[in-house]
C-alpha positions as a printed Julia matrix, in Angstrom:
179×3 Matrix{Float64}:
   1.42   25.29  24.44
  -0.01   28.77  24.75
  -0.64   31.82  22.63
  -2.51   32.18  19.37
  -1.0    31.71  15.95
   1.9    29.73  17.42
   3.48   26.65  15.82
   4.88   23.71  17.76
   7.53   22.0   15.59
   8.02   18.45  16.88
  10.11   17.27  13.9
  11.67   13.9   14.89
  11.44   14.48  18.64
  10.23   12.1   21.32
   7.88   14.2   23.48
   6.82   12.78  26.85
   3.67   14.33  28.26
   3.02   13.62  31.94
  -0.18   15.65  32.18
  -2.76   17.46  30.07
  -1.95   18.3   26.44
  -3.76   21.34  25.05
  -3.05   23.08  21.76
  -4.74   26.1   23.45
  -6.39   27.49  20.32
  -7.68   26.47  16.91
  -5.24   29.07  15.57
  -2.22   27.14  16.85
  -0.51   24.6   14.61
   1.26   21.38  15.56
   3.87   20.35  12.98
   4.16   16.68  14.0
   6.94   15.68  11.61
   8.05   12.1   12.38
   7.77   12.59  16.14
   6.41   10.3   18.82
   4.25   11.73  21.61
   4.06    9.47  24.65
   1.37   10.24  27.2
   2.86    8.84  30.4
   1.13   10.43  33.4
   1.25    8.63  36.71
  -2.25    9.43  37.99
  -5.3    11.66  37.67
  -7.38   12.67  34.69
  -5.39   14.3   31.9
  -7.27   16.09  29.11
  -6.1    16.07  25.48
  -7.25   18.79  23.07
  -5.7    19.14  19.62
  -8.07   21.61  17.93
  -7.95   19.65  14.65
  -4.18   19.14  14.62
  -2.65   15.7   13.97
   0.07   13.97  15.92
   2.4    11.44  14.27
   3.12    8.39  16.49
   1.1     8.35  19.71
   1.64    6.07  22.71
  -0.51    5.93  25.85
   1.62    4.42  28.61
   0.76    4.77  32.29
   4.0     5.55  34.11
   2.67    3.99  37.33
   1.92    0.45  38.3
  -1.53   -0.87  39.17
  -0.91   -0.56  42.93
  -0.44    3.21  42.69
  -3.56    3.87  40.61
  -3.9     4.39  36.89
  -3.77    7.6   34.93
  -6.74    8.5   32.75
  -6.43   10.28  29.41
  -9.64   12.04  28.36
 -10.28   13.45  24.89
 -11.68   16.97  24.59
 -11.93   16.73  20.79
 -10.89   14.3   18.05
  -7.52   12.55  18.32
  -5.97   12.74  14.83
  -3.03   10.38  14.29
  -0.88   10.33  11.14
   1.17    7.22  11.98
   0.97    4.56  14.72
  -1.33    4.58  17.75
  -0.5     2.33  20.72
  -2.24    1.85  24.06
  -0.15   -0.04  26.61
  -1.98    0.59  29.89
  -3.86    3.19  31.89
  -7.41    4.32  31.15
  -8.54    6.0   27.93
 -11.78    8.0   28.04
 -12.71    9.11  24.52
 -15.99   10.61  25.8
 -17.92   11.2   22.54
 -14.88   12.0   20.38
 -13.35   10.12  17.48
  -9.93    8.66  16.94
  -9.05    9.53  13.34
  -6.27    7.66  11.54
  -5.32    9.89   8.62
  -1.74    9.15   7.58
  -0.48    8.63   4.05
   1.44    5.4    4.68
   0.91    2.19   6.6
  -0.31    2.75  10.17
  -0.54    0.29  13.07
  -3.31    0.41  15.69
  -2.67   -1.43  18.97
  -5.55   -1.05  21.43
  -4.72   -3.78  23.99
  -8.39   -4.03  25.1
  -9.02   -0.25  25.12
 -12.47    0.54  23.67
 -12.85    3.44  21.26
 -16.01    5.53  20.94
 -15.65    6.39  17.24
 -12.91    5.27  14.87
 -12.48    6.9   11.47
 -10.03    5.66   8.84
  -9.5     8.5    6.37
  -6.25    7.89   4.49
  -5.15    9.12   1.08
  -2.9     6.03   0.77
  -1.89    2.94   2.71
  -3.64    0.79   5.27
  -4.31    0.7    8.99
  -3.16   -2.69  10.31
  -4.51   -3.95  13.63
  -2.0    -5.35  16.13
  -4.68   -6.35  18.68
  -8.43   -6.9   18.84
 -10.55   -3.8   18.21
 -13.68   -2.74  20.13
 -15.64    0.3   18.89
 -18.71    1.4   20.86
 -20.4     4.07  18.72
 -19.22    4.21  15.11
 -16.62    2.76  12.76
 -16.22    4.73   9.53
 -13.84    3.83   6.71
 -13.98    6.94   4.54
 -10.8     6.38   2.54
  -8.1     3.74   2.79
  -8.04    0.22   4.18
  -8.65   -1.15   7.66
  -6.82   -4.49   7.71
  -7.89   -6.67  10.64
  -4.65   -8.65  10.25
  -6.17  -11.72  11.94
  -7.58   -9.79  14.94
 -11.24   -9.6   16.01
 -13.56   -6.64  15.56
 -16.42   -5.95  18.01
 -18.93   -3.26  17.1
 -21.36   -3.78  20.01
 -23.62   -0.73  19.93
 -21.74    0.82  17.01
 -22.78    1.8   13.5
 -20.59    0.74  10.57
 -19.99    2.83   7.44
 -17.59    1.55   4.79
 -16.85    3.58   1.68
 -13.46    1.98   1.02
 -11.97   -1.34   2.26
 -12.29   -3.58   5.31
  -9.76   -6.39   4.79
 -10.19   -9.79   6.45
  -7.83  -12.74   6.41
 -10.53  -15.25   7.32
  -9.72  -16.15  10.92
 -11.24  -13.02  12.5
 -14.47  -12.88  14.51
 -16.78  -10.01  13.63
 -19.26   -9.2   16.38
 -22.45   -7.09  16.17
 -22.27   -5.69  12.65
 -25.44   -3.77  11.75
Protein backbone atom coordinates (compact mmCIF):
# COMPACT_ATOMS: atom_id res chain seq x y z
CA UNK A 1 0.00 0.00 0.00
CA UNK A 2 1.15 3.57 -0.42
CA UNK A 3 1.36 6.78 1.55
CA UNK A 4 2.93 7.48 4.91
CA UNK A 5 1.21 7.06 8.23
CA UNK A 6 -1.39 4.76 6.67
CA UNK A 7 -2.84 1.65 8.34
CA UNK A 8 -3.83 -1.51 6.49
CA UNK A 9 -6.49 -3.32 8.56
CA UNK A 10 -6.59 -6.96 7.45
CA UNK A 11 -8.80 -8.15 10.35
CA UNK A 12 -9.99 -11.69 9.45
CA UNK A 13 -9.52 -11.31 5.69
CA UNK A 14 -7.91 -13.71 3.26
CA UNK A 15 -5.58 -11.54 1.16
CA UNK A 16 -4.14 -13.04 -2.03
CA UNK A 17 -1.03 -11.31 -3.29
CA UNK A 18 -0.04 -12.16 -6.86
CA UNK A 19 2.99 -9.87 -6.99
CA UNK A 20 5.24 -7.74 -4.82
CA UNK A 21 4.08 -6.76 -1.31
CA UNK A 22 5.52 -3.51 0.02
CA UNK A 23 4.41 -1.66 3.13
CA UNK A 24 5.98 1.40 1.39
CA UNK A 25 7.25 3.09 4.54
CA UNK A 26 8.35 2.38 8.09
CA UNK A 27 5.61 4.83 9.09
CA UNK A 28 2.86 2.58 7.71
CA UNK A 29 1.20 0.02 9.97
CA UNK A 30 -0.22 -3.39 9.09
CA UNK A 31 -2.93 -4.50 11.53
CA UNK A 32 -2.83 -8.23 10.71
CA UNK A 33 -5.70 -9.33 12.95
CA UNK A 34 -6.45 -13.03 12.33
CA UNK A 35 -5.91 -12.72 8.57
CA UNK A 36 -4.16 -15.03 6.15
CA UNK A 37 -1.92 -13.58 3.44
CA UNK A 38 -1.30 -15.98 0.56
CA UNK A 39 1.51 -15.11 -1.82
CA UNK A 40 0.40 -16.81 -5.03
CA UNK A 41 2.22 -15.25 -7.98
CA UNK A 42 2.51 -17.23 -11.18
CA UNK A 43 6.02 -16.20 -12.24
CA UNK A 44 8.84 -13.70 -11.84
CA UNK A 45 10.59 -12.35 -8.78
CA UNK A 46 8.26 -10.75 -6.25
CA UNK A 47 9.76 -8.66 -3.44
CA UNK A 48 8.31 -8.57 0.09
CA UNK A 49 9.05 -5.63 2.40
CA UNK A 50 7.20 -5.23 5.70
CA UNK A 51 9.22 -2.48 7.41
CA UNK A 52 9.01 -4.25 10.78
CA UNK A 53 5.30 -5.09 10.57
CA UNK A 54 4.01 -8.60 11.31
CA UNK A 55 1.60 -10.68 9.27
CA UNK A 56 -0.63 -13.30 10.90
CA UNK A 57 -0.92 -16.52 8.83
CA UNK A 58 1.35 -16.56 5.77
CA UNK A 59 1.23 -19.04 2.89
CA UNK A 60 3.62 -19.17 -0.08
CA UNK A 61 1.85 -21.00 -2.88
CA UNK A 62 2.97 -20.78 -6.50
CA UNK A 63 -0.18 -20.39 -8.60
CA UNK A 64 1.53 -22.01 -11.62
CA UNK A 65 2.64 -25.51 -12.30
CA UNK A 66 6.24 -26.58 -12.84
CA UNK A 67 5.90 -26.53 -16.64
CA UNK A 68 5.11 -22.81 -16.67
CA UNK A 69 7.98 -21.77 -14.41
CA UNK A 70 7.99 -21.01 -10.72
CA UNK A 71 7.44 -17.72 -8.97
CA UNK A 72 10.15 -16.44 -6.63
CA UNK A 73 9.43 -14.52 -3.44
CA UNK A 74 12.39 -12.43 -2.27
CA UNK A 75 12.63 -10.78 1.15
CA UNK A 76 13.72 -7.15 1.33
CA UNK A 77 13.68 -7.15 5.14
CA UNK A 78 12.63 -9.51 7.95
CA UNK A 79 9.45 -11.56 7.54
CA UNK A 80 7.62 -11.31 10.88
CA UNK A 81 4.86 -13.89 11.35
CA UNK A 82 2.47 -13.95 14.32
CA UNK A 83 0.76 -17.26 13.54
CA UNK A 84 1.39 -20.04 10.98
CA UNK A 85 3.92 -19.99 8.14
CA UNK A 86 3.51 -22.47 5.26
CA UNK A 87 5.54 -22.98 2.09
CA UNK A 88 3.82 -25.18 -0.48
CA UNK A 89 5.84 -24.57 -3.65
CA UNK A 90 7.66 -21.94 -5.66
CA UNK A 91 11.03 -20.46 -4.74
CA UNK A 92 11.76 -18.51 -1.55
CA UNK A 93 14.82 -16.24 -1.55
CA UNK A 94 15.38 -14.87 1.96
CA UNK A 95 18.62 -13.16 0.83
CA UNK A 96 20.22 -12.22 4.18
CA UNK A 97 16.98 -11.58 6.06
CA UNK A 98 15.38 -13.42 8.94
CA UNK A 99 12.06 -15.14 9.32
CA UNK A 100 10.83 -14.15 12.79
CA UNK A 101 8.08 -16.16 14.49
CA UNK A 102 6.73 -13.86 17.19
CA UNK A 103 3.14 -14.85 18.01
CA UNK A 104 1.66 -15.28 21.46
CA UNK A 105 0.06 -18.69 20.89
CA UNK A 106 1.02 -21.95 19.21
CA UNK A 107 2.46 -21.49 15.72
CA UNK A 108 3.11 -24.07 13.00
CA UNK A 109 6.07 -23.85 10.59
CA UNK A 110 5.84 -25.92 7.39
CA UNK A 111 8.86 -25.43 5.13
CA UNK A 112 8.47 -28.35 2.69
CA UNK A 113 12.22 -28.35 1.87
CA UNK A 114 12.54 -24.54 1.66
CA UNK A 115 15.78 -23.36 3.31
CA UNK A 116 15.73 -20.32 5.56
CA UNK A 117 18.67 -17.95 5.98
CA UNK A 118 17.95 -16.92 9.59
CA UNK A 119 15.13 -18.14 11.81
CA UNK A 120 14.30 -16.37 15.06
CA UNK A 121 11.76 -17.66 17.58
CA UNK A 122 10.82 -14.75 19.83
CA UNK A 123 7.49 -15.54 21.49
CA UNK A 124 6.02 -14.22 24.73
CA UNK A 125 4.02 -17.48 25.06
CA UNK A 126 3.42 -20.74 23.25
CA UNK A 127 5.55 -22.87 20.96
CA UNK A 128 6.51 -23.11 17.31
CA UNK A 129 5.75 -26.65 16.12
CA UNK A 130 7.45 -27.97 12.99
CA UNK A 131 5.28 -29.72 10.41
CA UNK A 132 8.22 -30.63 8.12
CA UNK A 133 12.01 -30.86 8.28
CA UNK A 134 13.80 -27.55 8.87
CA UNK A 135 16.98 -26.32 7.12
CA UNK A 136 18.58 -23.07 8.32
CA UNK A 137 21.69 -21.81 6.51
CA UNK A 138 22.98 -18.90 8.61
CA UNK A 139 21.51 -18.66 12.10
CA UNK A 140 18.87 -20.19 14.34
CA UNK A 141 18.05 -18.09 17.40
CA UNK A 142 15.54 -19.04 20.09
CA UNK A 143 15.25 -15.82 22.07
CA UNK A 144 11.97 -16.53 23.86
CA UNK A 145 9.53 -19.42 23.57
CA UNK A 146 9.88 -23.00 22.40
CA UNK A 147 10.86 -24.49 19.07
CA UNK A 148 9.33 -27.99 19.09
CA UNK A 149 10.81 -30.22 16.38
CA UNK A 150 7.72 -32.45 16.66
CA UNK A 151 9.61 -35.46 15.28
CA UNK A 152 11.09 -33.59 12.27
CA UNK A 153 14.80 -33.14 11.47
CA UNK A 154 16.82 -29.96 11.91
CA UNK A 155 19.79 -29.17 9.64
CA UNK A 156 22.00 -26.22 10.56
CA UNK A 157 24.68 -26.69 7.87
CA UNK A 158 26.67 -23.45 7.93
CA UNK A 159 24.44 -21.91 10.61
CA UNK A 160 25.12 -20.66 14.12
CA UNK A 161 22.81 -21.73 16.94
CA UNK A 162 21.79 -19.54 19.88
CA UNK A 163 19.30 -20.88 22.42
CA UNK A 164 18.16 -18.74 25.33
CA UNK A 165 14.87 -20.60 25.84
CA UNK A 166 13.76 -24.10 24.70
CA UNK A 167 14.50 -26.47 21.83
CA UNK A 168 12.17 -29.45 22.33
CA UNK A 169 13.02 -32.89 20.92
CA UNK A 170 10.92 -36.03 20.96
CA UNK A 171 13.87 -38.34 20.42
CA UNK A 172 13.42 -39.50 16.83
CA UNK A 173 14.80 -36.34 15.17
CA UNK A 174 18.15 -36.04 13.41
CA UNK A 175 20.15 -32.93 14.27
CA UNK A 176 22.76 -32.06 11.67
CA UNK A 177 25.74 -29.67 11.98
CA UNK A 178 25.16 -28.10 15.39
CA UNK A 179 28.09 -25.86 16.39
